[in-house]
Tab-separated table of C-alpha atoms in Angstrom:
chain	number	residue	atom	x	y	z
A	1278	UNK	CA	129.359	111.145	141.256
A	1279	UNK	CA	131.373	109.266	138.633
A	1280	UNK	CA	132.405	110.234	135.250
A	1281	UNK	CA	134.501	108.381	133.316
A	1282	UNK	CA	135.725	109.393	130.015
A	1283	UNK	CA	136.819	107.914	126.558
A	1284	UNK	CA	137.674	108.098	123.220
A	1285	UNK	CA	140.739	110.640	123.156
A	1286	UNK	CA	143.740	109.376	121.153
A	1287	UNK	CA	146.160	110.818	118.891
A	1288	UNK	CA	145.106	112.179	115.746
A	1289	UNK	CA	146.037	114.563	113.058
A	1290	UNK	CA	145.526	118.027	112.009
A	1291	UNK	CA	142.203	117.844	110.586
A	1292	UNK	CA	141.026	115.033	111.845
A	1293	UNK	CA	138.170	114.604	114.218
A	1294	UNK	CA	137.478	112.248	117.214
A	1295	UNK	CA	134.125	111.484	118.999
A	1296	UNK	CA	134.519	111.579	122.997
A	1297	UNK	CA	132.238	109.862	125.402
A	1298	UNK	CA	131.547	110.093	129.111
A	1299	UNK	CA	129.902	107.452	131.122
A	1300	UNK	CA	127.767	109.249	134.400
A	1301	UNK	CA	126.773	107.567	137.045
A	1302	UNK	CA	126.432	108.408	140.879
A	1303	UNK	CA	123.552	111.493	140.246
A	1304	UNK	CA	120.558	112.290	138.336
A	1305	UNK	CA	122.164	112.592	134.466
A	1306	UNK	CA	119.003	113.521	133.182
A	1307	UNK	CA	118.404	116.190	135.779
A	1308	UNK	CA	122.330	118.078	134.836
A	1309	UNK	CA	123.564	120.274	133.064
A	1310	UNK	CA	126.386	118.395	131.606
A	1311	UNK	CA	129.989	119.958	130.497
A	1312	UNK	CA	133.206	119.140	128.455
A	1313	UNK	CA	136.034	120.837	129.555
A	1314	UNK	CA	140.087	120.766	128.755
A	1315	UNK	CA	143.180	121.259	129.946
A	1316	UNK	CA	146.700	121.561	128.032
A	1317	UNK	CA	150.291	121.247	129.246
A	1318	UNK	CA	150.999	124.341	131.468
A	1319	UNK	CA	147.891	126.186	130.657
A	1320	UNK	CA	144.399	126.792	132.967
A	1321	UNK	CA	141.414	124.571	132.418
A	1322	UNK	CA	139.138	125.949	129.934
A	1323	UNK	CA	135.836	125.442	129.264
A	1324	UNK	CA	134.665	123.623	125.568
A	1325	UNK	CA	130.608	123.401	125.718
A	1326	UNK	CA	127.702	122.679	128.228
A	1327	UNK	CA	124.453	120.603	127.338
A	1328	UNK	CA	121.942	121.823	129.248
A	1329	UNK	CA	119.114	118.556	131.242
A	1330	UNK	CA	116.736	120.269	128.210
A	1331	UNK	CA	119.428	119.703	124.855
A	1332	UNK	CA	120.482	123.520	124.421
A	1333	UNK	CA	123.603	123.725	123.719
A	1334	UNK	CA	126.495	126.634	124.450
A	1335	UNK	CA	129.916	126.511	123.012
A	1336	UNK	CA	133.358	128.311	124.120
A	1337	UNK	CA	135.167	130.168	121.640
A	1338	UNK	CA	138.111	127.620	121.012
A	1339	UNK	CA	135.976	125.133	119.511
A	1340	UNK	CA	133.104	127.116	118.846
A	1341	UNK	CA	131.650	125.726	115.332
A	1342	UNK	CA	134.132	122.671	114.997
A	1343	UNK	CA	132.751	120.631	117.602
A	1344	UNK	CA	128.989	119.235	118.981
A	1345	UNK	CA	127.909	118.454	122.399
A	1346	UNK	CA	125.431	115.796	122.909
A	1347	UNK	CA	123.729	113.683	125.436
A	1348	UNK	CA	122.074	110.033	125.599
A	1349	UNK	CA	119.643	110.303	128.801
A	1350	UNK	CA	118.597	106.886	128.449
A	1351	UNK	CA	121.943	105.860	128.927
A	1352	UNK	CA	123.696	108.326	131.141
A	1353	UNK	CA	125.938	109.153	128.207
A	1354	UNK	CA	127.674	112.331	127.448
A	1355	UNK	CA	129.525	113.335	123.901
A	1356	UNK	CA	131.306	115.306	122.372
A	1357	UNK	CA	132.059	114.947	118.506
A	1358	UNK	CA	135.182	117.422	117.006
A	1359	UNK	CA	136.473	117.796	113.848
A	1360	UNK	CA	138.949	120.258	112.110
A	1361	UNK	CA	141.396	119.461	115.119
A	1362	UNK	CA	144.196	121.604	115.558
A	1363	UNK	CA	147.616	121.112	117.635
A	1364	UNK	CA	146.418	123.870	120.108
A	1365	UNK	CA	143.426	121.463	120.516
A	1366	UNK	CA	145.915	119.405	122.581
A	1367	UNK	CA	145.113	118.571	125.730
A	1368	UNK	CA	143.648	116.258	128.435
A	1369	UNK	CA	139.348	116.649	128.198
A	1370	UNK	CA	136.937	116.162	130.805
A	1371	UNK	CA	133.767	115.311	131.341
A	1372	UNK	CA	132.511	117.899	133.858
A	1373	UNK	CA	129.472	119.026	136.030
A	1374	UNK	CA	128.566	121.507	138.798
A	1375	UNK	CA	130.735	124.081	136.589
A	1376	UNK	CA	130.006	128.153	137.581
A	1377	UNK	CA	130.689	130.827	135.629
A	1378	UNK	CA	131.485	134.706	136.902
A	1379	UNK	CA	130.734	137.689	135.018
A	1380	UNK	CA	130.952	135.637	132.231
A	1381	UNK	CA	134.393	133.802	132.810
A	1382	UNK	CA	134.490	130.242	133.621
A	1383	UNK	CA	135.598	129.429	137.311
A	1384	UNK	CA	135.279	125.651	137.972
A	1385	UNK	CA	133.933	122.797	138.031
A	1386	UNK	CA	132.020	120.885	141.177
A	1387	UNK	CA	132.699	117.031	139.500
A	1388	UNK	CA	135.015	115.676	136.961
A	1389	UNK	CA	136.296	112.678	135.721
A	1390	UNK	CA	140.222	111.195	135.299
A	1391	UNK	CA	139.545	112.821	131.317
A	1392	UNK	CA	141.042	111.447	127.971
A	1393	UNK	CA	144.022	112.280	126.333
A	1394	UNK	CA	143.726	114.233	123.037
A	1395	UNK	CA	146.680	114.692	120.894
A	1396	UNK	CA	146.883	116.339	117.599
A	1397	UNK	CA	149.675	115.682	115.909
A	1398	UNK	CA	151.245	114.577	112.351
């Protein structure tokens, strides 16, 4: 499994940034694909899945300000945000094999290196 992921950068409050993730390594079209993050200090927290048939589920931090896609044909994964925020700050990863518990995320099986996202004026 490989997942490489780009587009972070640094951006500022209200902005929006597109992210991409490049699979390889598995069947794409088969997964359920995730984007996940991680800021300075804090747990890893989940941001949306994409399930191998397009529905979509969101977490509550980003819930409404941000779209998960996928491009089978290309083993592409995306994530589009806008209205970014300084707590949106944080390293974001391209994710699969991810299980949930009573609700709560746990972890994740795969992920790649991520990409930084920085909100910021």
């Amino acid at each position: 499994v490989q997942l490489v992921e780009s587009g972070g950068g640094l951006v500022q409050p209200g902005g929006s940034l597109r992210l991409s993730c490049e699979a390889s390594g598995f069947p794409f079209s088969d997964s359920s694909m995730n984007w996940v993050r991680q800021a300075p200090g804090k747990e890893i927290e989940w941001v949306a899945t994409i399930l191998s048939g397009g529905r979509e589920f969101y977490g509550d931090s980003m819930k409404g300000r941000s779209t998960i896609s996928r491009d089978n044909a290309n083993n592409r994964l995306y994530l589009q945000m806008t209205s970014l925020q300084s707590d949106d700050t944080a390293l974001y990863f391209c994710a699969k094999g991810c299980t949930w518990r009573g609700g709560s995320f746990q972890r994740c099986e795969s992920r790649g290196e991520g990409t930084q996202v920085t909100v910021a004026s």
